[in-house]
Coordinates of C-alpha atoms and ligand atoms in Angstrom, one line a residue:
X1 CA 2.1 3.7 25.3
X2 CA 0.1 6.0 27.6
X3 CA -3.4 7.4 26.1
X4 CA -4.6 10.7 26.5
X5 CA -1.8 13.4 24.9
X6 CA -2.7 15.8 22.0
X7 CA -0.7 15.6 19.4
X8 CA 0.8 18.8 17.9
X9 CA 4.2 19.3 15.7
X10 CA 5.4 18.4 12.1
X11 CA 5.1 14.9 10.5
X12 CA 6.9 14.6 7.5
X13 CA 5.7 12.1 4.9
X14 CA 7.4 9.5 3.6
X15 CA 7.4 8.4 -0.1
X16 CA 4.3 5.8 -0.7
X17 CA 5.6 2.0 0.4
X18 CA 2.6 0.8 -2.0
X19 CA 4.3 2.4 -5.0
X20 CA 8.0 2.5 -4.0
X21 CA 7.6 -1.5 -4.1
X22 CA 6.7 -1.7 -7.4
X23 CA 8.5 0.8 -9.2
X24 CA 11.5 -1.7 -7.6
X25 CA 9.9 -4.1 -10.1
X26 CA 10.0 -1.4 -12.8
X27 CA 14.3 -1.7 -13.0
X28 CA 14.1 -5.1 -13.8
X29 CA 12.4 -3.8 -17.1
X30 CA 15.8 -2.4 -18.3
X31 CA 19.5 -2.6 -18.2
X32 CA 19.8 1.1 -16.8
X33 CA 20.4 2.2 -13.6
X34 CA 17.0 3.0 -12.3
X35 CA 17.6 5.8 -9.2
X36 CA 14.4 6.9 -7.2
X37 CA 14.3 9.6 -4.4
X38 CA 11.9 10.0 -1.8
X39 CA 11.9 6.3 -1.5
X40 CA 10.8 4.9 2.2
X41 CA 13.6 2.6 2.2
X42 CA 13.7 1.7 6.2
X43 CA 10.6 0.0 5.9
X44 CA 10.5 -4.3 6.4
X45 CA 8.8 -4.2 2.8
X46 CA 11.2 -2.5 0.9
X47 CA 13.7 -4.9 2.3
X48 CA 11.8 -8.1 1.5
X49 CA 12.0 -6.4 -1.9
X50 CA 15.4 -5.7 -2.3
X51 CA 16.7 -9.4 -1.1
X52 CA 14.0 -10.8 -3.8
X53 CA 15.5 -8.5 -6.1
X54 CA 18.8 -8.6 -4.9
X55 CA 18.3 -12.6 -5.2
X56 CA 17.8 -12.1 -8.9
X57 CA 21.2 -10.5 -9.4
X58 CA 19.6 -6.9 -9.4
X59 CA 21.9 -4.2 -8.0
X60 CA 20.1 -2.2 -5.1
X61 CA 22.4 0.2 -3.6
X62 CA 20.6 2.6 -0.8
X63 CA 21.3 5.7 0.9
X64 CA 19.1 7.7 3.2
X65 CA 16.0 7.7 1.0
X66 CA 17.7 7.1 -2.3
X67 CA 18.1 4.1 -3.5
X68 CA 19.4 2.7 -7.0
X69 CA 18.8 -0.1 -8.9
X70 CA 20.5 -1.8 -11.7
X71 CA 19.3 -5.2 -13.6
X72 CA 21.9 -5.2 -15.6
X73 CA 23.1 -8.8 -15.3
X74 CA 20.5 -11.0 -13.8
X75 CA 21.1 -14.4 -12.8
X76 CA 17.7 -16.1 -12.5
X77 CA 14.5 -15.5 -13.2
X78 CA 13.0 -17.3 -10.3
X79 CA 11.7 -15.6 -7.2
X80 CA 11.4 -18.1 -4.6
X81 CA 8.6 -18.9 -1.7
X82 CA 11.2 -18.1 1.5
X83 CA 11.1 -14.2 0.2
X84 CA 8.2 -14.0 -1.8
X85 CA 5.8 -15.8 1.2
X86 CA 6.8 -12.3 3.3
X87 CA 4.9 -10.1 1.1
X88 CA 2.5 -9.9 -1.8
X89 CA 3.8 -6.7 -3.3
X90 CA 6.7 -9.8 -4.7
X91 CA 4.4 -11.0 -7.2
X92 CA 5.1 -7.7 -8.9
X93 CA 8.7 -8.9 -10.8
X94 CA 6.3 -11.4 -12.5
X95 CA 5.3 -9.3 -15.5
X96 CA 8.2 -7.0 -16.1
X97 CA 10.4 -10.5 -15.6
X98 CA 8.4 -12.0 -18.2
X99 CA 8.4 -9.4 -20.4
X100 CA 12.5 -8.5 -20.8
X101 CA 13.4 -12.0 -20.7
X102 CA 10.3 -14.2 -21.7
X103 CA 10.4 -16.5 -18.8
X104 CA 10.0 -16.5 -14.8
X105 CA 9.0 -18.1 -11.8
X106 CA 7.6 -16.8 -8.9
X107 CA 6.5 -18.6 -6.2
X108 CA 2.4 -17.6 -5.3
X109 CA 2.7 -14.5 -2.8
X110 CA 1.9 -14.3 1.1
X111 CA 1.3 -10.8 2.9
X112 CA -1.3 -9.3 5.0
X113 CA -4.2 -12.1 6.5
X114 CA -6.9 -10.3 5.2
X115 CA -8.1 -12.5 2.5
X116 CA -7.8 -15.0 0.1
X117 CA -5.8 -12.8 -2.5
X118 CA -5.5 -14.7 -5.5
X119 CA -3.6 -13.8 -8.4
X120 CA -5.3 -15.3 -11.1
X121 CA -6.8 -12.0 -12.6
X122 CA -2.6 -11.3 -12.9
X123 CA -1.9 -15.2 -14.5
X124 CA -5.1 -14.5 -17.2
X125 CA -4.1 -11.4 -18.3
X126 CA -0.3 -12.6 -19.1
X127 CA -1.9 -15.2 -21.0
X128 CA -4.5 -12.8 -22.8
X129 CA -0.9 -11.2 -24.1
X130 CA 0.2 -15.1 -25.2
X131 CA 2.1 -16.3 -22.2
X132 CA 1.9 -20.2 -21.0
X133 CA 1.7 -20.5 -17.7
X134 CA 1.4 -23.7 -15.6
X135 CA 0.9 -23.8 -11.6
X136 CA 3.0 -25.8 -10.7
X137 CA 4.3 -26.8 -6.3
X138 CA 3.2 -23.1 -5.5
X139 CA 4.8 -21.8 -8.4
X140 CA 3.7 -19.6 -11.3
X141 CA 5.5 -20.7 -14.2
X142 CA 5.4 -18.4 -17.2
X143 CA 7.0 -18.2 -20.9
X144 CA 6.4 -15.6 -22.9
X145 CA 5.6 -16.9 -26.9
X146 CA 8.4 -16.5 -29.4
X147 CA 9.7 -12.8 -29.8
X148 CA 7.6 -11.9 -26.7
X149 CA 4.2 -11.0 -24.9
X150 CA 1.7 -10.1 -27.7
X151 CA -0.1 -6.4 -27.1
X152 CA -3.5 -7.3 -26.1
X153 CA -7.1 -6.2 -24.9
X154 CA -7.7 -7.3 -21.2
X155 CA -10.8 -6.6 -19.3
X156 CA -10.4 -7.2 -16.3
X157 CA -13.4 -8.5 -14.4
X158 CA -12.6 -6.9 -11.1
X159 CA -10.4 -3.5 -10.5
X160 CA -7.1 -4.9 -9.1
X161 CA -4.3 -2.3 -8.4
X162 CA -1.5 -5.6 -8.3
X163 CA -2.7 -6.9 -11.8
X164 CA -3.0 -3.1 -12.9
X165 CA 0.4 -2.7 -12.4
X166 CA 1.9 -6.0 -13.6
X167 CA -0.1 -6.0 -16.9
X168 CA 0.9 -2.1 -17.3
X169 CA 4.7 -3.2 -17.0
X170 CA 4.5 -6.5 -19.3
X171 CA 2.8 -4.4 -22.1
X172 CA 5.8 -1.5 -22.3
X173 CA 8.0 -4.4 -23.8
X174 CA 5.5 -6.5 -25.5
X175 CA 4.7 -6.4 -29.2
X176 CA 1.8 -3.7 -30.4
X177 CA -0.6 -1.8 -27.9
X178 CA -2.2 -2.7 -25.1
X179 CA -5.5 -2.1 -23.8
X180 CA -6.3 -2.6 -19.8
X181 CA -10.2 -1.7 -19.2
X182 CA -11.6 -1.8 -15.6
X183 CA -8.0 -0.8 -14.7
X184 CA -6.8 0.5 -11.1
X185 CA -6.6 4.2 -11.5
X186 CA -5.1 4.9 -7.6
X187 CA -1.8 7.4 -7.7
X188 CA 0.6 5.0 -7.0
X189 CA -0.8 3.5 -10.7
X190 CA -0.1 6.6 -11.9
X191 CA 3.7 7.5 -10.7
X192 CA 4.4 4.1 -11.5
X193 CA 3.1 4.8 -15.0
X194 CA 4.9 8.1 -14.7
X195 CA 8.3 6.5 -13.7
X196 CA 7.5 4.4 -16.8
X197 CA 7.2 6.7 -18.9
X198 CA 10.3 8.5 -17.9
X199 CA 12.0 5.4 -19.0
X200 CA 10.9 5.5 -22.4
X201 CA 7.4 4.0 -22.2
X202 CA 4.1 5.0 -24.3
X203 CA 1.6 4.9 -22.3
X204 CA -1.6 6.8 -22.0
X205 CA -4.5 7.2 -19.6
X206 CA -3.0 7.1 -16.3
X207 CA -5.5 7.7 -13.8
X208 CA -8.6 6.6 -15.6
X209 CA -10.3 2.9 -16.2
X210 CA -8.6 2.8 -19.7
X211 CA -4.7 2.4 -19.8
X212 CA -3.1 2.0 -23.1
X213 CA 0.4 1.2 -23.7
X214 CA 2.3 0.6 -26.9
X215 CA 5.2 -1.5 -26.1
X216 CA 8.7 -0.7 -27.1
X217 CA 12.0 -2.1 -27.8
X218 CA 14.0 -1.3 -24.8
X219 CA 13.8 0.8 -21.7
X220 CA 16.3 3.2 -20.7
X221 CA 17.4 4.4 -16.8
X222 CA 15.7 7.5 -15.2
X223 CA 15.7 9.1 -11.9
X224 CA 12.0 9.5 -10.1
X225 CA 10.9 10.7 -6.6
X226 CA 8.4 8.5 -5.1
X227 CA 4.5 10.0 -4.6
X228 CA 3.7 10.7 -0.9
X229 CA 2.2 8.3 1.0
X230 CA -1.5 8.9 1.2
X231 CA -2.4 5.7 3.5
X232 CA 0.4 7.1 6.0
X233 CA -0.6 10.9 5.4
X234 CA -4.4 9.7 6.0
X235 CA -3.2 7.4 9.3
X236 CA -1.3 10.9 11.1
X237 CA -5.0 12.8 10.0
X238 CA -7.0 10.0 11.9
X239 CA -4.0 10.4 14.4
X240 CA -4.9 14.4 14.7
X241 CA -8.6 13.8 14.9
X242 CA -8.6 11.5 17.5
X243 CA -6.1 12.8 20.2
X244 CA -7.2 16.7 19.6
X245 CA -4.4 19.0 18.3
X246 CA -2.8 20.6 15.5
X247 CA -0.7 18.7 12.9
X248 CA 1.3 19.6 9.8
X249 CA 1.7 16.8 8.2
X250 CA 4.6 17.6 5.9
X251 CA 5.2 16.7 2.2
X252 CA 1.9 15.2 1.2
X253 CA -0.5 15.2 -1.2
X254 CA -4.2 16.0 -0.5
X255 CA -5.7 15.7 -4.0
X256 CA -5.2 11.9 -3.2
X257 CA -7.4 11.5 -0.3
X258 CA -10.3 13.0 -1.4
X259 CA -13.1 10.6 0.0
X260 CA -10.6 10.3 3.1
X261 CA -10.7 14.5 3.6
X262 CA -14.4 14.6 2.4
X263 CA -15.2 11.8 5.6
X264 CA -12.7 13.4 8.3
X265 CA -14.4 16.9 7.7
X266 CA -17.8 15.8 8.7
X267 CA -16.1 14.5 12.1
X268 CA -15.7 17.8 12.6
X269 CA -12.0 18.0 12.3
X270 CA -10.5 21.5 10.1
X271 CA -8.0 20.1 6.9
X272 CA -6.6 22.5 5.1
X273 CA -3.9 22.8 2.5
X274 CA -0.7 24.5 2.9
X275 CA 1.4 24.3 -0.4
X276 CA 2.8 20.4 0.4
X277 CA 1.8 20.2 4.0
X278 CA -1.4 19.4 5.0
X279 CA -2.7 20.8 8.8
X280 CA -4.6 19.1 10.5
X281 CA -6.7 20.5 13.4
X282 CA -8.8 19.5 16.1
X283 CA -10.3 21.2 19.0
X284 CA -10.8 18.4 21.9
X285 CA -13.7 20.2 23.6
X286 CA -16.0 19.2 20.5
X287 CA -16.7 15.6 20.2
X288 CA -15.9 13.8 17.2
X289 CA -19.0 13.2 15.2
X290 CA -19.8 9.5 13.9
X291 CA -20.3 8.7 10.3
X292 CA -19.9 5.6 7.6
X293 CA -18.0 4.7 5.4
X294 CA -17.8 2.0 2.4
X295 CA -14.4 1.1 1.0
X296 CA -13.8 1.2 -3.0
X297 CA -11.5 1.4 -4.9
X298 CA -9.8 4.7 -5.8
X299 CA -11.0 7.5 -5.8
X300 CA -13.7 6.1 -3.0
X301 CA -12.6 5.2 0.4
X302 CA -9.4 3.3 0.9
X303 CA -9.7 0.4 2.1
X304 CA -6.1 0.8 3.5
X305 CA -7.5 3.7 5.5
X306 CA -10.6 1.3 7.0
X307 CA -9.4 0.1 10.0
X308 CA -7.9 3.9 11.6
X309 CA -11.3 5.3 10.5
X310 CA -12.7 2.4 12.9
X311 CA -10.6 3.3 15.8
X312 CA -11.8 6.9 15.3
X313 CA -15.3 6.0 15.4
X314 CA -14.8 3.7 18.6
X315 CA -14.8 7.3 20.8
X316 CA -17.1 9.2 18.3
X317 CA -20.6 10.9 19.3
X318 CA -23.1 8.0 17.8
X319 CA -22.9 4.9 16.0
X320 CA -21.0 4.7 12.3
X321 CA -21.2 2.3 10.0
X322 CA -18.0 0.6 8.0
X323 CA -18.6 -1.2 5.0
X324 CA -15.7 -3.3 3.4
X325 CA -16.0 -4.2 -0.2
X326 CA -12.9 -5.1 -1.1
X327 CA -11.3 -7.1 1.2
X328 CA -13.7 -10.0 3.1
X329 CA -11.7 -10.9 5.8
X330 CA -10.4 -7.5 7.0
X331 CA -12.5 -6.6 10.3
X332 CA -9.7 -8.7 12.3
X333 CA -8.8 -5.4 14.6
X334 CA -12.5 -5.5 15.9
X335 CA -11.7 -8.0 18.2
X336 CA -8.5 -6.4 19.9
X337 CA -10.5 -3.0 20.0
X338 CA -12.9 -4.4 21.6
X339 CA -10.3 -5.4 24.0
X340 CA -9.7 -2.1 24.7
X341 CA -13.6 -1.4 25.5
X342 CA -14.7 -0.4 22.0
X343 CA -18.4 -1.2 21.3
X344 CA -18.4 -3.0 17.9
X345 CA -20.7 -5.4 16.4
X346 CA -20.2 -7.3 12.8
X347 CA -22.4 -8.4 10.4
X348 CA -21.2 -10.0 6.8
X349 CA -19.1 -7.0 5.8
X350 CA -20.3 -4.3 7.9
X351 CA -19.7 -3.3 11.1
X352 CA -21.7 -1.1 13.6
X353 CA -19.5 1.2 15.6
X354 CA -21.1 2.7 18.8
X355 CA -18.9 5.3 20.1
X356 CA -18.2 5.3 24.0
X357 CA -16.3 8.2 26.0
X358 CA -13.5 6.5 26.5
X359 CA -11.1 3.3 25.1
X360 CA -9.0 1.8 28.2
X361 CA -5.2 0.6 27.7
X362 CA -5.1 -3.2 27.5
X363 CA -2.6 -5.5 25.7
X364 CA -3.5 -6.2 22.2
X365 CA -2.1 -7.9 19.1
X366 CA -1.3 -6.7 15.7
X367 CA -2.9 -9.0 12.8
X368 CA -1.9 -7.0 9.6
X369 CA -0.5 -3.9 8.3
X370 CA -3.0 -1.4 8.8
X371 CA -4.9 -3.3 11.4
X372 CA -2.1 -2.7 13.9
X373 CA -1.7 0.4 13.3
X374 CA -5.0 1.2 14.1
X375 CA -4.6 0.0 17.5
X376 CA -1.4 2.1 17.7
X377 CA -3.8 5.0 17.1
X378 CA -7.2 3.6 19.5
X379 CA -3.5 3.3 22.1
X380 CA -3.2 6.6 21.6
X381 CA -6.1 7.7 23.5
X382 CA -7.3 5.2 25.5
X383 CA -7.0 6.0 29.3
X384 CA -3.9 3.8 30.8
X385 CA -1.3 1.9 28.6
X386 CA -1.6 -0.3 26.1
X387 CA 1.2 -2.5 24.4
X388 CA 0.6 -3.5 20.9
X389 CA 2.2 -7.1 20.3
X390 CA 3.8 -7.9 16.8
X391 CA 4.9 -4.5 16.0
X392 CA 6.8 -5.9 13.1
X393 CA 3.1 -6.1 11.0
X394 CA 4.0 -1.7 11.6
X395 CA 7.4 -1.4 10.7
X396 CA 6.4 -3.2 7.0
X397 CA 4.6 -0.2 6.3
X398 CA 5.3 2.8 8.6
X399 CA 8.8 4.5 9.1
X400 CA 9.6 5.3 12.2
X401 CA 6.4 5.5 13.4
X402 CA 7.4 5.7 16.9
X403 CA 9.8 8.6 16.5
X404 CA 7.1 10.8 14.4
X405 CA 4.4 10.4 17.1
X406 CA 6.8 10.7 20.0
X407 CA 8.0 13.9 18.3
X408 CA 4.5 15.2 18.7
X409 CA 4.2 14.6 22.4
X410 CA 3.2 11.4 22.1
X411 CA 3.6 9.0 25.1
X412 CA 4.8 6.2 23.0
X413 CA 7.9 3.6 23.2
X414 CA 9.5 0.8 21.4
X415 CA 9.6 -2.2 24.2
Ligands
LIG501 C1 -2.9 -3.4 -3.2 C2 -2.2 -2.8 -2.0 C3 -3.0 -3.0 -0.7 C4 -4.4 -2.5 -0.9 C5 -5.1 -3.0 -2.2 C6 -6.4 -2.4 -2.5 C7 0.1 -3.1 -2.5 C8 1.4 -3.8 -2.2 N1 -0.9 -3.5 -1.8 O1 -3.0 -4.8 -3.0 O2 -2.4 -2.4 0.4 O3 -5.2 -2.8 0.2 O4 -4.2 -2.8 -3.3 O5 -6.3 -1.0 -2.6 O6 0.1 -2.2 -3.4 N2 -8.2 -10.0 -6.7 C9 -8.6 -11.2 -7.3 N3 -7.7 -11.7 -8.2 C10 -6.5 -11.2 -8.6 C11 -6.1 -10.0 -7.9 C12 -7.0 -9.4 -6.9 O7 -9.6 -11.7 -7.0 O8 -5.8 -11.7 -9.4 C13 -9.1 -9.4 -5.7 C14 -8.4 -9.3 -4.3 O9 -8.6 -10.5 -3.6 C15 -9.2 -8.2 -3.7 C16 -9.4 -7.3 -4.8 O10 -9.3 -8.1 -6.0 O11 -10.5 -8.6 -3.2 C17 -8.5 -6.1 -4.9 O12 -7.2 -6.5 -4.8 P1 -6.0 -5.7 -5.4 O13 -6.4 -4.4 -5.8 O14 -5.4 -6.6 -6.4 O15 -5.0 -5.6 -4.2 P2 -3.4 -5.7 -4.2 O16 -2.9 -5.2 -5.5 O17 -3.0 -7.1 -3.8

């Protein structure tokens, strides 16, 4: 790609990969057909997670951005390391596995670099609710007691949108009500809980630390849209900021990027609501204006968001300051923007970002997810061209990326 376009047009949104993925899990909760809309269904990810699912004997039947899914007859209950290693959004079947047929094994997940990861916040919950499970050769192994997971009160010690999720799909089928305190209360939490509910679940305080759900018999089918994606919504806004330019970012939801909005406005950039679309708007004769900013969990900063907001502040008037809590190995984009001339300098989790007046093109490598993205976005203005290697890290999380900048005058290309 060649720096140095504005961007201006229409971008529309696709439905939120981070949630799409696990309301996948959710059909394994039920013999129904499970049909959801809006659902990003191009992206690597969701296809990781259909062959795990489809490995299980799940029906997964996709068109455009439906996509239908029926568990009707499933013919193991193992999910093994060749899928699950792709992507940690797999260790999502775990719970809702256990729970509808008492037993599975999944293999300990993979995904993004950016830490260590673990799961066992997910493995002592399940047993809270009476599960054994062993490790056993990189496998979880789980059985649920006799006549199922037992309704129980977890606290979890650290907020955790994975075990949030799993735990909140175990306890629709177990026995008695559940209590999750410290829980995740980000939106894809929510329209997954949402979803659930559609399909017959009780649950109740979606959104805040306290979810409680009193487990059922059976699930039934339902039909759901997917919620926006906010991390891709927030991406085209750092997109706008950067390269000058009007955007309309179309199909979004600006209630869920809050601390995002709140941060961008002090660049200096103009957001503004338009019924679903969100415009974004930034005149390129004022300088971007540096700031910090400290990842936490929702509703603070994403920490999915970090990394674009550190590409933004590479050509912004000043030095920021990015603080990572969540994550303690996700800074590895500093090096490759510093490739490209950025002025960066770590320190434990923070990093100083001195803003200079211009990045230069240079050939750079994608790590993770969001970390390549970000160079997709410093590429976007830096003076020359840049090629970003190991695009596929991009196409597990952004649909047609390429085609949505290019449509706003980008100078951008697939090699
Ligand atoms: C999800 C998102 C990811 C996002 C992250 C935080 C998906 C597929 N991925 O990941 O894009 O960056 O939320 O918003 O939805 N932890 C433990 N033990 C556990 C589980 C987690 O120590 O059992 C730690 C993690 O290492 C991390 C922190 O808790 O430091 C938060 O992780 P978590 O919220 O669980 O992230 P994921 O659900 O994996």
């Amino acid at each position: 790609m060649n720096g140095g376009r504005a961007l201006n047009g229409d971008i529309p949104i696709s439905g939120a990969k981070n949630c799409a993925l696990k309301l996948m899990c959710a059909a394994l909760l039920t013999d129904q057909s499970l049909h959801l809309e809006n659902s990003p269904n191009s992206l690597r990810d969701m296809r990781s997670q259909t062959e795990l699912l489809e490995y299980l004997g799940c029906r997964v039947e996709t068109q455009g951005d439906l996509m239908a899914l029926n568990a009707g007859d499933l013919q193991t209950y193992t999910a093994p390391y060749d899928i699950v290693r792709k992507m940690r959004g797999s260790i999502l079947v775990l719970g809702p596995l256990l729970a509808r047929f008492g037993e599975a094994k999944v293999s300990l997940p993979g995904g993004c670099a950016i830490g260590t990861r673990p799961v066992d916040m997910h493995i002592k919950a399940l047993e809270e609710m009476g599960a054994q499970i062993t490790l056993d050769e990189g496998y979880i192994n789980a059985r649920a007691p006799q006549g199922g997971l037992q309704g129980a009160k977890i606290l979890f010690p650290k907020v955790s949108v994975g075990a949030t999720e799993n735990l909140m799909m175990a306890a629709t089928l177990a026995n008695g009500t559940t209590l999750l305190a410290n829980a995740a209360r980000e939106p894809e939490i929510v329209d997954l809980g949402e979803c659930l509910i559609k399909m017959g679940a009780k649950i109740e305080g979606l959104g805040s630390d306290t979810i409680r759900i009193e487990g059922v018999n059976s699930l039934s089918g339902a039909r759901h849209s997917v919620v926006p994606d906010r991390i891709e919504t927030g991406t085209y806004m750092v997109a706008a900021a950067m390269t000058g330019g009007t955007l309309r970012l179309k199909n979004a939801r600006i209630k869920h990027l809050s601390a995002a909005v709140g941060h961008l406005s002090q660049t200096g950039v103009d957001i503004e609501e338009d019924g679903s679309d969100i415009i974004v708007n930034r005149d390129s004769a004022v300088p971007l204006k540096a700031i910090d900013i400290m990842t936490e969990p929702h509703p603070g900063f994403p920490t999915d968001l970090q990394a674009q907001f550190m590409a933004m502040l590479t050509i912004a008037e000043g030095a920021g300051m990015v603080t990572e809590t969540i994550f303690e190995n996700r800074f590895m984009h500093v090096p490759e923007l510093a490739r490209m001339g950025a002025n960066i300098t770590v320190q434990g989790n923070s990093a100083i970002v001195r803003g200079v007046p211009r990045l230069k093109g240079a050939e750079v490598m994608a790590t993770d997810l969001r970390a390549s993205v970000a160079l997709v976005l410093a590429g976007l203005v830096a003076e020359g061209e840049t090629t970003v290697n190991r695009i596929y890290h991009l196409e597990r999380g952004y649909e047609r990326i390429v085609d949505k900048l290019a449509a706003c005058s980008a100078d951008i290309r697939k090699a």
